[in-house]
PDB file of C-alpha atoms in Angstrom:
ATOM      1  CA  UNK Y  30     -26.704  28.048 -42.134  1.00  0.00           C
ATOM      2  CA  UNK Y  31     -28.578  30.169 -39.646  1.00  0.00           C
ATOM      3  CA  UNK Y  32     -28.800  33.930 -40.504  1.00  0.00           C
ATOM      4  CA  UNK Y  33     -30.071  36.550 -37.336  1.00  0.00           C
ATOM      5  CA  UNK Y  34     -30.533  40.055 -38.224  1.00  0.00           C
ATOM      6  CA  UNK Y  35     -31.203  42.890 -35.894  1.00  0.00           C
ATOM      7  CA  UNK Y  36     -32.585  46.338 -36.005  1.00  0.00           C
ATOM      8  CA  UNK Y  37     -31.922  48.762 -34.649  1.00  0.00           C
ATOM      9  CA  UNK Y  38     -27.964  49.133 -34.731  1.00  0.00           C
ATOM     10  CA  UNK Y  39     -28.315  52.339 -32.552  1.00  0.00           C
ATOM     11  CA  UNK Y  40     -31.212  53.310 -29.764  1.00  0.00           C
ATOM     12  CA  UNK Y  41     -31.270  56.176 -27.645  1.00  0.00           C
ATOM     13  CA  UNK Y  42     -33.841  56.823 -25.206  1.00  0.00           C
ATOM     14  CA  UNK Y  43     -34.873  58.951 -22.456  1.00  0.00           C
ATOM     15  CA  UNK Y  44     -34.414  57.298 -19.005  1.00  0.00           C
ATOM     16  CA  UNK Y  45     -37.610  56.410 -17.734  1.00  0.00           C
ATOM     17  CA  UNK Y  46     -38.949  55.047 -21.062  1.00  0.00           C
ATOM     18  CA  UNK Y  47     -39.071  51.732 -23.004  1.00  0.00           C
ATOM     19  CA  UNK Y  48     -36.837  49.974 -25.502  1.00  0.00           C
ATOM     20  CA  UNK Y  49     -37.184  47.674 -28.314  1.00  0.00           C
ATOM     21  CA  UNK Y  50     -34.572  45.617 -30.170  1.00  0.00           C
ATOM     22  CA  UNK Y  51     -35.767  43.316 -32.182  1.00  0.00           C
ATOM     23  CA  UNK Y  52     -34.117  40.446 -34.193  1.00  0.00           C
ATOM     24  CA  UNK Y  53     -35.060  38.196 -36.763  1.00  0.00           C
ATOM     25  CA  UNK Y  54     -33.753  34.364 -37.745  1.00  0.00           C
ATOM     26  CA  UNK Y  55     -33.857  32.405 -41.357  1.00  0.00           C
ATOM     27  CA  UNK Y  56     -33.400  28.579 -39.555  1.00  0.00           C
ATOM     28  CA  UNK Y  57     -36.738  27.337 -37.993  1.00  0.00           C
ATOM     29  CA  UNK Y  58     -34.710  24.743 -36.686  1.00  0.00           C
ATOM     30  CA  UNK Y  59     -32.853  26.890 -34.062  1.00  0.00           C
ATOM     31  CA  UNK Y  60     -34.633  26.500 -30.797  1.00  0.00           C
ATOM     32  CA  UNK Y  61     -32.984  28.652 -28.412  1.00  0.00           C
ATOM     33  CA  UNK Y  62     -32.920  32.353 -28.644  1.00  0.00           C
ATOM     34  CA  UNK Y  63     -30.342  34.188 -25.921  1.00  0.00           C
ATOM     35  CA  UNK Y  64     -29.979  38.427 -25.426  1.00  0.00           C
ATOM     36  CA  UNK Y  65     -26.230  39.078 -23.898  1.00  0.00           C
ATOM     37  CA  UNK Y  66     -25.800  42.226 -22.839  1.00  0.00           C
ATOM     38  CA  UNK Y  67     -21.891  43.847 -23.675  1.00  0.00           C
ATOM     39  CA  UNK Y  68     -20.380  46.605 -21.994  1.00  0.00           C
ATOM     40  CA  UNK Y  69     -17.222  48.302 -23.238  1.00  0.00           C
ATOM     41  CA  UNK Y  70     -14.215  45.869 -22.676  1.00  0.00           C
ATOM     42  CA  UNK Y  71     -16.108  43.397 -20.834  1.00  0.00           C
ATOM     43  CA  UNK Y  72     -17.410  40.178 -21.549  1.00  0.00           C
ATOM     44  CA  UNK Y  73     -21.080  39.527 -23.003  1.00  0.00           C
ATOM     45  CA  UNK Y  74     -23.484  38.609 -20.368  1.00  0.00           C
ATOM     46  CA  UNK Y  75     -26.872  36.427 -20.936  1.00  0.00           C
ATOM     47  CA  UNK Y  76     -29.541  38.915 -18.965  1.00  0.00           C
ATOM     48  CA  UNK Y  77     -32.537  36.563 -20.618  1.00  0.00           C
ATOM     49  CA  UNK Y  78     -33.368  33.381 -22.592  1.00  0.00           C
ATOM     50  CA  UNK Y  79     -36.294  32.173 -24.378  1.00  0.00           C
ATOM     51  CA  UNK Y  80     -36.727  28.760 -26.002  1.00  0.00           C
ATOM     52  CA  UNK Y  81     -39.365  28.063 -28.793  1.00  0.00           C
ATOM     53  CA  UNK Y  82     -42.065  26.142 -26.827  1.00  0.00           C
ATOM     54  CA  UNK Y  83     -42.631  29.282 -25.272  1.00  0.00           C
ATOM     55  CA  UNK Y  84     -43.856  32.589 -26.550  1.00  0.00           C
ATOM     56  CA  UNK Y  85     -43.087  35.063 -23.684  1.00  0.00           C
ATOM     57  CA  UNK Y  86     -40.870  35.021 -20.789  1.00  0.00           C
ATOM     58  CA  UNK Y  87     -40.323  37.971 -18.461  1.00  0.00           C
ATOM     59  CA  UNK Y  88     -37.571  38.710 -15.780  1.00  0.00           C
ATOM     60  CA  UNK Y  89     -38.243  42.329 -13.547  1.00  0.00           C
ATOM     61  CA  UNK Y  90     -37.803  44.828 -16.185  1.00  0.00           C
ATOM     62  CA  UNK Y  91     -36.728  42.523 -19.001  1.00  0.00           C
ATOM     63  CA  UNK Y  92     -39.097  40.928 -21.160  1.00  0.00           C
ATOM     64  CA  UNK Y  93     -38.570  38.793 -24.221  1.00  0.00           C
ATOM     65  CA  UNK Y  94     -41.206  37.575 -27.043  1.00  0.00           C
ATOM     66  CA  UNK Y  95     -40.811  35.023 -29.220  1.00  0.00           C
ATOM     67  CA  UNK Y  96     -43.513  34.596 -32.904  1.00  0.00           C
ATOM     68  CA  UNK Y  97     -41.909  31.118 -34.266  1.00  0.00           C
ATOM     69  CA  UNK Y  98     -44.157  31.867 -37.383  1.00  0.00           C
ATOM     70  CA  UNK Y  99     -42.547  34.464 -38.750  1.00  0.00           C
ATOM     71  CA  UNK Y 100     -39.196  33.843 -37.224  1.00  0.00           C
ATOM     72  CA  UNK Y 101     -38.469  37.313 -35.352  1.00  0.00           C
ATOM     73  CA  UNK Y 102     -38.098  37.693 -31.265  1.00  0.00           C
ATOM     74  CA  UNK Y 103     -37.805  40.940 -29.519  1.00  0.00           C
ATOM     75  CA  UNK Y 104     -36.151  42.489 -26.448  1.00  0.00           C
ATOM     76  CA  UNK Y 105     -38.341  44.501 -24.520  1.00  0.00           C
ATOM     77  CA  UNK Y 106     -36.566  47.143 -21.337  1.00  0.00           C
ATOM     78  CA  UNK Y 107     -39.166  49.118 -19.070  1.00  0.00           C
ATOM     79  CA  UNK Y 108     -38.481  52.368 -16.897  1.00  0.00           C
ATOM     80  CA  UNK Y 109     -34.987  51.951 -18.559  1.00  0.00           C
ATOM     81  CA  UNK Y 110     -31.873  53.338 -16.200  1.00  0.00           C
ATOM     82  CA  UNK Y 111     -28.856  54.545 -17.278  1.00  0.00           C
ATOM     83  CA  UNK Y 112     -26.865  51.380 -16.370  1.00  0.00           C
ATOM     84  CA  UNK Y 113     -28.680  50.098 -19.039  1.00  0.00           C
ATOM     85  CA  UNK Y 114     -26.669  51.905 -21.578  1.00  0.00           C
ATOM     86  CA  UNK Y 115     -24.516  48.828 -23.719  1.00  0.00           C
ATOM     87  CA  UNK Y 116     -24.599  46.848 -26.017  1.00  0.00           C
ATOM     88  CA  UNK Y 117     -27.243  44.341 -26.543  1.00  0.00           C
ATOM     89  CA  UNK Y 118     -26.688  40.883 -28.988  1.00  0.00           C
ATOM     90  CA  UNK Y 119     -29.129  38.837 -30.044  1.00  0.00           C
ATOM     91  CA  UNK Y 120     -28.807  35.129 -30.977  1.00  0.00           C
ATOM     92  CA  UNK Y 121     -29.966  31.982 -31.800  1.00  0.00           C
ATOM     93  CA  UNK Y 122     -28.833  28.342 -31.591  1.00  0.00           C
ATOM     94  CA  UNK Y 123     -29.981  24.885 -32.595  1.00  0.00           C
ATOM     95  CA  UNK Y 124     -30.162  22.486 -29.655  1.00  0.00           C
ATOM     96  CA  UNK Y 125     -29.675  18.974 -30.925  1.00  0.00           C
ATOM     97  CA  UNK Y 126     -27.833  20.480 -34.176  1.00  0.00           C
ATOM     98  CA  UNK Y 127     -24.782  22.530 -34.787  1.00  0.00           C
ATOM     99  CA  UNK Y 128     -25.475  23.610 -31.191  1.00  0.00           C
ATOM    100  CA  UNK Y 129     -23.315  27.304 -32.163  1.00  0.00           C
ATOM    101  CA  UNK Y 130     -24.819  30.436 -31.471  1.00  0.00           C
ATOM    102  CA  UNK Y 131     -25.368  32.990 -34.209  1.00  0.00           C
ATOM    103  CA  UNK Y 132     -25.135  36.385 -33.197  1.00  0.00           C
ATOM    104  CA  UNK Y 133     -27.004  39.197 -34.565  1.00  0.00           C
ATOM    105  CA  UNK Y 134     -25.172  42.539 -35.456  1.00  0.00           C
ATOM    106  CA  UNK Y 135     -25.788  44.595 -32.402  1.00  0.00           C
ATOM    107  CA  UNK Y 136     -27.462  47.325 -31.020  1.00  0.00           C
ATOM    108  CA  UNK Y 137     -26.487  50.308 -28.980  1.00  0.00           C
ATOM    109  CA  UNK Y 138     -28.043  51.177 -26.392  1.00  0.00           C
ATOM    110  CA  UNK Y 139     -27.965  55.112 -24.929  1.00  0.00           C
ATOM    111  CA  UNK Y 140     -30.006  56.075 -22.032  1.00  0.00           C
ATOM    112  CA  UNK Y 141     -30.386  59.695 -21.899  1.00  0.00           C
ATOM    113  CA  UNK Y 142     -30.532  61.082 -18.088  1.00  0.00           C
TER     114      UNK Y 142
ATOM    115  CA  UNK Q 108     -17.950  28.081  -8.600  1.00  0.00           C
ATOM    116  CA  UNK Q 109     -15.488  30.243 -10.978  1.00  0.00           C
ATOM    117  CA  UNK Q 110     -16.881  31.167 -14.071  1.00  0.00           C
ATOM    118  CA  UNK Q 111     -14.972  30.842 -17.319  1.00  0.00           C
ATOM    119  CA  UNK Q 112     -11.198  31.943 -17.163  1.00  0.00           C
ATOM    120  CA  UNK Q 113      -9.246  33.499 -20.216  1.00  0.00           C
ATOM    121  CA  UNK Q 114      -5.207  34.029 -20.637  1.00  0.00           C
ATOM    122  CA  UNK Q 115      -3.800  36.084 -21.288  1.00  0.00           C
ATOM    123  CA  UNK Q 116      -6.621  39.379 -20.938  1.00  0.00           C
ATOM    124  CA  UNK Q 117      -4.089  41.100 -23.407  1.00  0.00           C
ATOM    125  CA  UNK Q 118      -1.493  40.204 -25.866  1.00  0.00           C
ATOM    126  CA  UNK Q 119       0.586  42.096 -28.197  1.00  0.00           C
ATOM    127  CA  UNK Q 120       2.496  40.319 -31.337  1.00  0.00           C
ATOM    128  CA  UNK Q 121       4.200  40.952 -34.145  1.00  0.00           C
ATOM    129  CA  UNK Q 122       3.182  40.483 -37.799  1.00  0.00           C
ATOM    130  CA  UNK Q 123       4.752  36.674 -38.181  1.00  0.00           C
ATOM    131  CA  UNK Q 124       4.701  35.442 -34.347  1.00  0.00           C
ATOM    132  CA  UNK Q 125       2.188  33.104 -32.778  1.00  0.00           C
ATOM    133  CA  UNK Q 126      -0.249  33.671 -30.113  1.00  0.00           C
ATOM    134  CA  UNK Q 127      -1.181  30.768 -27.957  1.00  0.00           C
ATOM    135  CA  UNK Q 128      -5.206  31.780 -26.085  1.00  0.00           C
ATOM    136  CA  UNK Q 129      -5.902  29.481 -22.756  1.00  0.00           C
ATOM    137  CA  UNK Q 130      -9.519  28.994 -21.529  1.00  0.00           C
ATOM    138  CA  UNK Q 131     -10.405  27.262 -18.488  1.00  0.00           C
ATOM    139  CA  UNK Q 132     -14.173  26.183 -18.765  1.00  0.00           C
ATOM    140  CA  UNK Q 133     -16.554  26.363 -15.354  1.00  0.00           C
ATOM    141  CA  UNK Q 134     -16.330  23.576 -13.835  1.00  0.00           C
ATOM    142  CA  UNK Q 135     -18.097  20.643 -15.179  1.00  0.00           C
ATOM    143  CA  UNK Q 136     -18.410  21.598 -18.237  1.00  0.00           C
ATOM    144  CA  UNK Q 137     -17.136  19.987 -20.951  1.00  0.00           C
ATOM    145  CA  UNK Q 138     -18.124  21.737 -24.122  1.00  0.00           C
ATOM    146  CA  UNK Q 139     -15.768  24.674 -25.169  1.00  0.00           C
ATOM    147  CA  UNK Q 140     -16.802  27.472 -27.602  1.00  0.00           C
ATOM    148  CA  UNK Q 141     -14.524  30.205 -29.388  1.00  0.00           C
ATOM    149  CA  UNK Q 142     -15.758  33.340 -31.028  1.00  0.00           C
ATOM    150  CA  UNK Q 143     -13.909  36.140 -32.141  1.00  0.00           C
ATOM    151  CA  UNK Q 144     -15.641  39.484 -32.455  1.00  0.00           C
ATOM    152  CA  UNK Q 145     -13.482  42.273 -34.274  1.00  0.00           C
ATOM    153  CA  UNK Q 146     -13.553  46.284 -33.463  1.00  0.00           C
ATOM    154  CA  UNK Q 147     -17.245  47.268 -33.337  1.00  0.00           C
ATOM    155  CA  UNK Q 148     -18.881  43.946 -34.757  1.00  0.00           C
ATOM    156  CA  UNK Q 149     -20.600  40.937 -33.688  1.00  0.00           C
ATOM    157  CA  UNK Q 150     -19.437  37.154 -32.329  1.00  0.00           C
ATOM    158  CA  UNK Q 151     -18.950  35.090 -34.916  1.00  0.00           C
ATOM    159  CA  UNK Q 152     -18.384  31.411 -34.320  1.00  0.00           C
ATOM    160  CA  UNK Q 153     -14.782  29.619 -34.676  1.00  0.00           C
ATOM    161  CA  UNK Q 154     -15.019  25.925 -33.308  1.00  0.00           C
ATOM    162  CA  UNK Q 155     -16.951  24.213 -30.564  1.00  0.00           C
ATOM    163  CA  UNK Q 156     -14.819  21.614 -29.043  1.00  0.00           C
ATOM    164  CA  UNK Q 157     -15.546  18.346 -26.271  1.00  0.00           C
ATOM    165  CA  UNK Q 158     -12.341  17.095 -24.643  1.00  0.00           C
ATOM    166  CA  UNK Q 159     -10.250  15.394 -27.221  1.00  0.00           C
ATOM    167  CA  UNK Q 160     -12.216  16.204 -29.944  1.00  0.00           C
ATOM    168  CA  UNK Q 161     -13.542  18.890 -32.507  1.00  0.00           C
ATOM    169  CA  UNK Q 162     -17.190  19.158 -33.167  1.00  0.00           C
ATOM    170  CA  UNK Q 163     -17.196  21.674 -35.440  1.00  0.00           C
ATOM    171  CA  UNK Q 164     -14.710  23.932 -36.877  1.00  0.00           C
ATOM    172  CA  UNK Q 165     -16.479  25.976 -39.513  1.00  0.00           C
ATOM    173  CA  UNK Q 166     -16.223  28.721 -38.344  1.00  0.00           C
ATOM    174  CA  UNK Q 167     -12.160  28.652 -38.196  1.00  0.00           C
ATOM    175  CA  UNK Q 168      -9.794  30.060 -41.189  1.00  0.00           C
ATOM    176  CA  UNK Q 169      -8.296  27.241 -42.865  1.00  0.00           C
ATOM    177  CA  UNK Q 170      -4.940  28.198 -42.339  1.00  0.00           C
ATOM    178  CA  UNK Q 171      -3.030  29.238 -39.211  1.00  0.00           C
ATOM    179  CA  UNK Q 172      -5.441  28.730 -36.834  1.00  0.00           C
ATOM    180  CA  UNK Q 173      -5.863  25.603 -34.819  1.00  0.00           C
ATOM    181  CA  UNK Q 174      -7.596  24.432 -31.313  1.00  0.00           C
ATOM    182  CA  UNK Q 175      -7.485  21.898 -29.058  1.00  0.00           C
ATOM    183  CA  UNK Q 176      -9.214  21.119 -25.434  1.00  0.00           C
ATOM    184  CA  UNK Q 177      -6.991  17.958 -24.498  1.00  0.00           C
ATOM    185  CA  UNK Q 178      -7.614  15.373 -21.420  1.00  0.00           C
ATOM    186  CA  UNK Q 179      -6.182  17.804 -19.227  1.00  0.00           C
ATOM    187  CA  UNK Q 180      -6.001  20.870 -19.076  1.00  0.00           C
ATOM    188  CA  UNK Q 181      -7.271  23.988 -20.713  1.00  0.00           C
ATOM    189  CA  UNK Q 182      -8.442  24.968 -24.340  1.00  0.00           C
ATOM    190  CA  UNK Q 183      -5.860  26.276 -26.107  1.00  0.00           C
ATOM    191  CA  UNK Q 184      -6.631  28.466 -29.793  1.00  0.00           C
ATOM    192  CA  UNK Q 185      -3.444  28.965 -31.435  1.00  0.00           C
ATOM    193  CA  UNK Q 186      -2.975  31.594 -34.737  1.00  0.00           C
ATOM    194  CA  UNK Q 187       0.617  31.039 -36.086  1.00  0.00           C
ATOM    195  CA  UNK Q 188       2.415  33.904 -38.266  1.00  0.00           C
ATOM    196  CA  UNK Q 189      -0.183  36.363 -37.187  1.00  0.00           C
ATOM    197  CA  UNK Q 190      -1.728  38.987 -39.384  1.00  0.00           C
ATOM    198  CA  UNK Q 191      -2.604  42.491 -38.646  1.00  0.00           C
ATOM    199  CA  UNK Q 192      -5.946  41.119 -39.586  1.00  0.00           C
ATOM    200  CA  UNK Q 193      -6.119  38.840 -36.570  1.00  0.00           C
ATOM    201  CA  UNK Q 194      -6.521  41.381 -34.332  1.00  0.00           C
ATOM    202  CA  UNK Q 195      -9.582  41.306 -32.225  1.00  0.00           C
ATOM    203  CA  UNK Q 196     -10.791  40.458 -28.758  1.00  0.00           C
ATOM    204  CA  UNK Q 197     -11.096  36.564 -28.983  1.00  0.00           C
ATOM    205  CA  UNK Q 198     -13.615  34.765 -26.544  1.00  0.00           C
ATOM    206  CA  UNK Q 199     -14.381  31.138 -24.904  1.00  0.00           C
ATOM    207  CA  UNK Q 200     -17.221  30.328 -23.780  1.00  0.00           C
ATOM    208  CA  UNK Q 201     -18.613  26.851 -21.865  1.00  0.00           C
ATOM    209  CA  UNK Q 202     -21.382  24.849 -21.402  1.00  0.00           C
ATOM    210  CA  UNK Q 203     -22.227  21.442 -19.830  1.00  0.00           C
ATOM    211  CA  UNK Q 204     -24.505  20.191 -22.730  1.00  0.00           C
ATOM    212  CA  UNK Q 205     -27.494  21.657 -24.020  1.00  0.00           C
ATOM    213  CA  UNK Q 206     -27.416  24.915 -21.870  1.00  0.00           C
ATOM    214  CA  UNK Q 207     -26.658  28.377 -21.769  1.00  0.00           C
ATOM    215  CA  UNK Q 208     -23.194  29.468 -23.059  1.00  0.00           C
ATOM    216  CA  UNK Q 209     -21.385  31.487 -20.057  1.00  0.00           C
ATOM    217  CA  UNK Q 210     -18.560  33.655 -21.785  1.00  0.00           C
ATOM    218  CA  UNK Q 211     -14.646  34.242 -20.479  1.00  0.00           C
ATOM    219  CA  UNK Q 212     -13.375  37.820 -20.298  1.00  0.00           C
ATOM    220  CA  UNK Q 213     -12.269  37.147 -23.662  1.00  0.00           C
ATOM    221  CA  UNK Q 214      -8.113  37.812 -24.786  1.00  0.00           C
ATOM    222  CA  UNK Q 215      -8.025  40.846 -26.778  1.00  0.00           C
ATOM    223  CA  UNK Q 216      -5.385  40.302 -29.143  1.00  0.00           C
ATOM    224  CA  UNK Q 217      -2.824  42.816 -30.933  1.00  0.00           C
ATOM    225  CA  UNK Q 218      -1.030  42.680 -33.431  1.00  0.00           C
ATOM    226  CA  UNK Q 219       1.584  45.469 -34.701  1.00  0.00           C
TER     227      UNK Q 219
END
């Protein structure tokens, strides 16, 4: 079944600056690669979406990148604010297959005022 | 258009009782998803379910757990003679078919 990894499990940066997550996947059959975006006690929110005929989509400050080759997608956040500051999941799903997502592990997010 | 409703948002059980979890999908949807994510952890997958019938329940303990989506109705996951174990904050979450997966507030689940 589908493995998705993701580094790093905590991030802090200053406000104003960039942040990276990124993930990796073992199925090159999944096709569909959501970030949700959890904070405490509430539910996890999709913010962005990319799907694998496509190798960069971006939304305002959010960006996401896709490299089917060597199975790994990243989360990029410009001029981050401090409502940033959750938790963000990556995942990945096979359209056409078991159609479940696999989530990856986490990562906190800290923005630093 | 409401989004994805959970019941109860909280529930507290003793070792050995059952808990019975409701989710209404958005409407028109019919494909039902349940993950349970435990203190500080990821989603993992329990079942994926179409009215009347389960897709795939892989992801589901073998024993005590159970779900259903019937005709009418909500999705119901039911954990008999819970387990301290079991506690966690469980969520649903819908689709209409080869979409995006919008998530309930999830039913965070306690058991003493």
């Amino acid at each position: 079944g589908e493995n998705v990894e993701q580094h790093p499990s905590t991030l802090s940066v200053q406000e104003g600056d960039s942040a990276v997550i990124k993930c990796t996947y073992s199925d090159s059959a999944s096709n569909y690669f959501p970030w949700y975006k959890q904070e405490l006690g509430k539910r996890p929110q999709l913010i962005i979406d990319i799907r694998s005929n496509v190798g960069e989509k971006k939304d305002q400050r959010i960006a996401v990148t896709l490299n089917k080759t060597a199975k790994h997608f990243s989360l990029h956040i410009t001029e981050t604010q401090p409502e940033d500051s959750a938790v963000y999941f990556c995942a990945a799903i096979t359209w056409g297959g078991n159609e479940k997502l696999t989530f990856g592990t986490g990562t906190r997010l800290t923005i630093i005022p | 258009n409401a989004g994805v409703m959970q019941n109860p948002r909280h529930l507290v059980r003793r070792r050995g009782q059952e808990a019975r979890l409701r989710c209404s999908p958005m409407k028109g949807h019919s494909h039902v998803y349940w993950y349970r994510q435990l203190p500080e952890e990821g989603l993992k997958f329990m079942v994926y379910l179409q009215k009347e019938n389960i897709i795939d329940e892989s992801g589901m303990p073998k024993e005590r757990f159970s779900a259903e989506f019937p005709k009418e109705g909500p999705s119901i996951l039911r954990i008999q003679q819970v387990v301290r174990g079991d506690s966690a904050a469980y969520f649903c979450a819908s689709s209409p078919g080869g979409d995006e997966q919008f998530f309930g507030p999830g039913t965070r689940l306690t058991v003493l």
